[in-house]
């Protein structure tokens, strides 16, 4: 015969299981696509994600196939995702993979990009391999900028808040100014729907936007930063900025800490 204690223990156990499933269901399904050889984000992003995102995000990782750097196997499953974070440099995904990304964007889903995402799917010259695709205007179409190379690597920009952005919640916990870990990208002009958050300056050149949000015409939210060098990930302020941007893009409340 089932005792009262046994019944209560069973109910408690059931509630815990239901609560666990509810918590998992509430997590944002985030695909993180990593394929760039310069900034070691294949290592820095997993550590960042484990430290900053694991509570509220269910993460799926996509990396280049070992035998073909342009084959981002798993990217075709973007239809099942809530949002995407892109750290990719000059890759040409398969036709199926690129079609999935374009459907994802057209559906108004949020996109986050760091550093080389501004030229993620653009080749310097030539055509993509057979069965593969490019998206050379991804920077303007999605991220909201116009990437045009970078300044000298030795000139690390000093980062400050953009005009009017001091009280923006995405900068909460970001201690300014700080010095970026690597070169400053040429990203201007931003599109009309973009809102600058941070500007970078180096001697004898005009400031450049280095972090901003964009509200795409399809309704999707975008957060992008041209920062993302391995030394940036060692900077608490950059980590907080990226975390804040991801939460904002997901439509979630930005954590206090």
Coordinates of C-alpha atoms in Angstrom, one line a residue:
X1 CA 0.0 0.0 0.0
X2 CA 1.3 3.5 -0.9
X3 CA 2.1 5.5 2.2
X4 CA 1.5 9.2 2.5
X5 CA 5.3 9.8 2.6
X6 CA 5.8 7.7 -0.6
X7 CA 3.0 9.6 -2.4
X8 CA 4.5 13.0 -1.4
X9 CA 7.9 11.9 -2.5
X10 CA 6.5 10.9 -5.9
X11 CA 4.7 14.2 -6.3
X12 CA 7.9 16.1 -5.4
X13 CA 9.9 14.1 -7.9
X14 CA 7.2 14.6 -10.6
X15 CA 7.2 18.4 -10.0
X16 CA 11.0 18.5 -10.3
X17 CA 10.8 16.7 -13.6
X18 CA 8.1 19.0 -14.9
X19 CA 10.0 22.1 -13.7
X20 CA 13.2 20.9 -15.4
X21 CA 11.4 20.3 -18.7
X22 CA 9.7 23.7 -18.4
X23 CA 13.0 25.4 -17.8
X24 CA 14.6 23.7 -20.8
X25 CA 11.6 24.6 -23.0
X26 CA 12.0 28.2 -21.9
X27 CA 15.6 28.4 -23.0
X28 CA 16.4 30.2 -26.3
X29 CA 17.6 27.8 -29.0
X30 CA 20.8 29.5 -30.1
X31 CA 22.9 28.2 -33.0
X32 CA 26.6 29.4 -32.8
X33 CA 28.4 29.2 -36.1
X34 CA 32.2 29.4 -35.9
X35 CA 34.6 29.2 -38.8
X36 CA 37.4 31.7 -38.9
X37 CA 41.1 31.1 -38.6
X38 CA 42.4 34.4 -37.2
X39 CA 40.9 35.1 -33.8
X40 CA 40.6 31.7 -32.1
X41 CA 36.8 32.0 -31.4
X42 CA 36.5 28.3 -31.7
X43 CA 38.0 28.3 -28.2
X44 CA 37.0 31.7 -26.8
X45 CA 33.3 31.5 -27.7
X46 CA 32.6 28.1 -26.0
X47 CA 34.2 29.4 -22.8
X48 CA 32.2 32.6 -23.0
X49 CA 29.0 30.7 -23.7
X50 CA 29.5 28.3 -20.8
X51 CA 30.1 31.2 -18.4
X52 CA 27.6 33.7 -19.7
X53 CA 24.8 32.0 -21.6
X54 CA 24.2 28.5 -20.2
X55 CA 21.4 29.5 -17.9
X56 CA 19.0 30.9 -20.5
X57 CA 20.3 29.5 -23.8
X58 CA 20.2 26.0 -25.3
X59 CA 23.2 26.1 -27.6
X60 CA 23.9 24.2 -30.9
X61 CA 27.4 24.5 -32.3
X62 CA 28.3 24.5 -36.0
X63 CA 31.9 24.4 -37.2
X64 CA 33.5 23.8 -40.5
X65 CA 33.9 20.2 -41.7
X66 CA 37.5 19.0 -41.3
X67 CA 37.7 18.0 -45.0
X68 CA 36.0 21.2 -46.3
X69 CA 36.2 24.6 -44.5
X70 CA 33.2 25.8 -46.5
X71 CA 30.9 23.0 -45.4
X72 CA 29.1 24.3 -42.3
X73 CA 27.3 21.1 -41.6
X74 CA 24.4 21.6 -39.3
X75 CA 23.7 25.1 -40.5
X76 CA 20.8 23.7 -42.5
X77 CA 19.0 23.1 -39.2
X78 CA 18.6 26.9 -38.6
X79 CA 14.8 26.5 -39.2
X80 CA 14.6 24.9 -35.8
X81 CA 16.5 27.7 -34.0
X82 CA 15.3 30.9 -32.3
X83 CA 18.5 32.9 -33.0
X84 CA 22.0 32.6 -34.4
X85 CA 25.4 34.0 -33.5
X86 CA 27.9 34.1 -36.3
X87 CA 31.7 34.2 -36.1
X88 CA 32.7 33.3 -39.7
X89 CA 35.2 34.7 -42.1
X90 CA 34.9 34.4 -45.9
X91 CA 33.2 31.1 -46.1
X92 CA 30.8 29.8 -48.9
X93 CA 28.3 27.5 -47.3
X94 CA 26.5 24.9 -49.4
X95 CA 23.4 26.0 -51.3
X96 CA 21.2 24.3 -48.7
X97 CA 23.0 25.9 -45.8
X98 CA 22.8 29.4 -47.3
X99 CA 19.1 28.9 -48.1
X100 CA 18.5 28.0 -44.5
X101 CA 20.2 31.2 -43.3
X102 CA 18.2 33.4 -45.7
X103 CA 14.9 31.7 -44.6
X104 CA 16.0 32.4 -41.0
X105 CA 16.6 36.1 -41.6
X106 CA 13.4 36.5 -43.7
X107 CA 11.5 35.1 -40.8
X108 CA 12.6 38.0 -38.6
X109 CA 14.7 36.0 -36.2
X110 CA 17.5 37.6 -34.3
X111 CA 21.1 37.6 -35.5
X112 CA 24.3 38.3 -33.5
X113 CA 27.6 38.8 -35.2
X114 CA 31.2 39.4 -34.0
X115 CA 34.3 40.6 -35.7
X116 CA 34.6 38.8 -39.1
X117 CA 30.8 38.2 -39.4
X118 CA 30.8 41.5 -41.4
X119 CA 32.5 39.6 -44.2
X120 CA 31.3 36.1 -43.2
X121 CA 30.1 35.0 -46.6
X122 CA 32.0 37.3 -49.0
X123 CA 35.0 36.3 -51.1
X124 CA 37.8 38.7 -51.9
X125 CA 37.6 37.6 -55.6
X126 CA 36.3 34.8 -57.8
X127 CA 33.3 32.7 -57.5
X128 CA 32.2 30.1 -54.9
X129 CA 32.9 26.4 -55.5
X130 CA 30.1 24.5 -57.4
X131 CA 27.2 23.8 -55.0
X132 CA 28.2 26.6 -52.7
X133 CA 26.9 30.2 -52.2
X134 CA 28.0 33.7 -51.2
X135 CA 26.2 36.6 -49.6
X136 CA 28.5 39.5 -50.2
X137 CA 26.0 42.1 -48.9
X138 CA 25.3 40.3 -45.6
X139 CA 27.0 43.3 -43.8
X140 CA 24.5 45.8 -45.2
X141 CA 21.5 43.5 -45.6
X142 CA 21.6 42.1 -42.1
X143 CA 24.2 43.6 -39.8
X144 CA 23.6 47.2 -40.9
X145 CA 27.1 48.3 -41.9
X146 CA 29.4 48.6 -44.9
X147 CA 32.6 46.7 -44.1
X148 CA 35.7 48.0 -46.0
X149 CA 38.7 46.3 -44.5
X150 CA 40.6 47.5 -41.4
X151 CA 43.2 49.9 -40.1
X152 CA 46.7 48.8 -39.2
X153 CA 46.9 45.9 -36.7
X154 CA 49.3 47.8 -34.5
X155 CA 46.8 50.6 -33.9
X156 CA 44.4 49.2 -31.3
X157 CA 41.4 51.6 -30.9
X158 CA 40.3 53.2 -27.7
X159 CA 36.6 52.3 -27.2
X160 CA 34.1 54.8 -25.8
X161 CA 30.3 55.2 -25.7
X162 CA 28.7 56.5 -28.9
X163 CA 26.9 59.9 -28.6
X164 CA 23.7 59.5 -26.7
X165 CA 24.4 55.8 -25.7
X166 CA 25.8 56.4 -22.2
X167 CA 22.5 55.3 -20.6
X168 CA 21.7 52.5 -23.0
X169 CA 20.9 49.3 -21.1
X170 CA 23.2 47.3 -23.4
X171 CA 26.2 49.2 -21.9
X172 CA 25.2 48.3 -18.3
X173 CA 28.3 46.9 -16.6
X174 CA 30.6 47.9 -19.5
X175 CA 33.5 49.9 -18.0
X176 CA 34.7 52.6 -20.5
X177 CA 37.0 53.6 -22.0
X178 CA 39.0 50.4 -22.8
X179 CA 41.5 49.5 -25.5
X180 CA 40.5 46.9 -28.0
X181 CA 42.6 43.8 -28.5
X182 CA 43.3 44.3 -32.2
X183 CA 42.7 46.5 -35.2
X184 CA 39.8 48.7 -35.9
X185 CA 37.4 47.8 -38.7
X186 CA 36.1 50.3 -41.3
X187 CA 32.4 49.8 -40.9
X188 CA 30.7 53.1 -41.7
X189 CA 28.3 54.2 -42.8
X190 CA 25.7 52.3 -40.7
X191 CA 22.3 51.9 -42.2
X192 CA 19.5 54.2 -41.0
X193 CA 17.9 51.5 -38.8
X194 CA 21.2 50.9 -36.8
X195 CA 21.9 52.5 -33.5
X196 CA 25.6 53.0 -32.5
X197 CA 26.6 51.9 -29.0
X198 CA 30.4 52.1 -29.0
X199 CA 32.9 54.0 -31.1
X200 CA 36.6 53.3 -31.6
X201 CA 39.3 55.9 -32.2
X202 CA 42.9 55.7 -33.4
X203 CA 45.2 58.7 -34.1
X204 CA 44.7 60.7 -37.3
X205 CA 41.5 58.9 -38.4
X206 CA 37.8 59.5 -37.9
X207 CA 36.0 57.4 -35.3
X208 CA 34.4 54.1 -36.4
X209 CA 31.4 52.4 -34.9
X210 CA 32.5 49.1 -33.2
X211 CA 29.2 48.0 -31.6
X212 CA 25.6 48.7 -32.6
X213 CA 22.1 47.3 -32.8
X214 CA 20.0 47.1 -35.9
X215 CA 16.3 46.6 -36.4
X216 CA 16.0 45.0 -39.7
X217 CA 13.1 45.7 -42.2
X218 CA 11.8 42.1 -41.5
X219 CA 11.5 43.0 -37.8
X220 CA 14.5 41.0 -36.7
X221 CA 16.9 42.3 -34.0
X222 CA 20.6 42.4 -34.7
X223 CA 23.5 43.0 -32.3
X224 CA 27.0 43.3 -33.9
X225 CA 30.4 44.2 -32.7
X226 CA 33.6 44.4 -34.7
X227 CA 35.5 43.4 -31.6
X228 CA 36.2 39.8 -30.9
X229 CA 40.0 39.3 -30.8
X230 CA 41.1 36.7 -28.2
X231 CA 42.4 39.6 -26.0
X232 CA 38.9 41.2 -26.1
X233 CA 37.5 38.0 -24.5
X234 CA 40.0 38.5 -21.7
X235 CA 38.4 41.8 -21.0
X236 CA 35.4 41.7 -18.6
X237 CA 33.8 44.7 -20.3
X238 CA 33.8 43.0 -23.7
X239 CA 32.3 39.8 -22.2
X240 CA 29.6 41.8 -20.5
X241 CA 28.9 43.8 -23.7
X242 CA 28.5 40.6 -25.8
X243 CA 26.3 39.0 -23.2
X244 CA 24.1 42.1 -23.0
X245 CA 23.8 42.2 -26.8
X246 CA 22.8 38.5 -27.1
X247 CA 20.2 38.9 -24.4
X248 CA 18.8 42.0 -26.0
X249 CA 18.7 40.4 -29.4
X250 CA 16.8 37.4 -27.9
X251 CA 14.3 39.8 -26.4
X252 CA 15.3 38.7 -22.9
X253 CA 15.9 40.9 -19.9
X254 CA 19.6 41.8 -19.6
X255 CA 21.1 40.3 -16.4
X256 CA 22.2 42.7 -13.7
X257 CA 25.4 40.9 -13.2

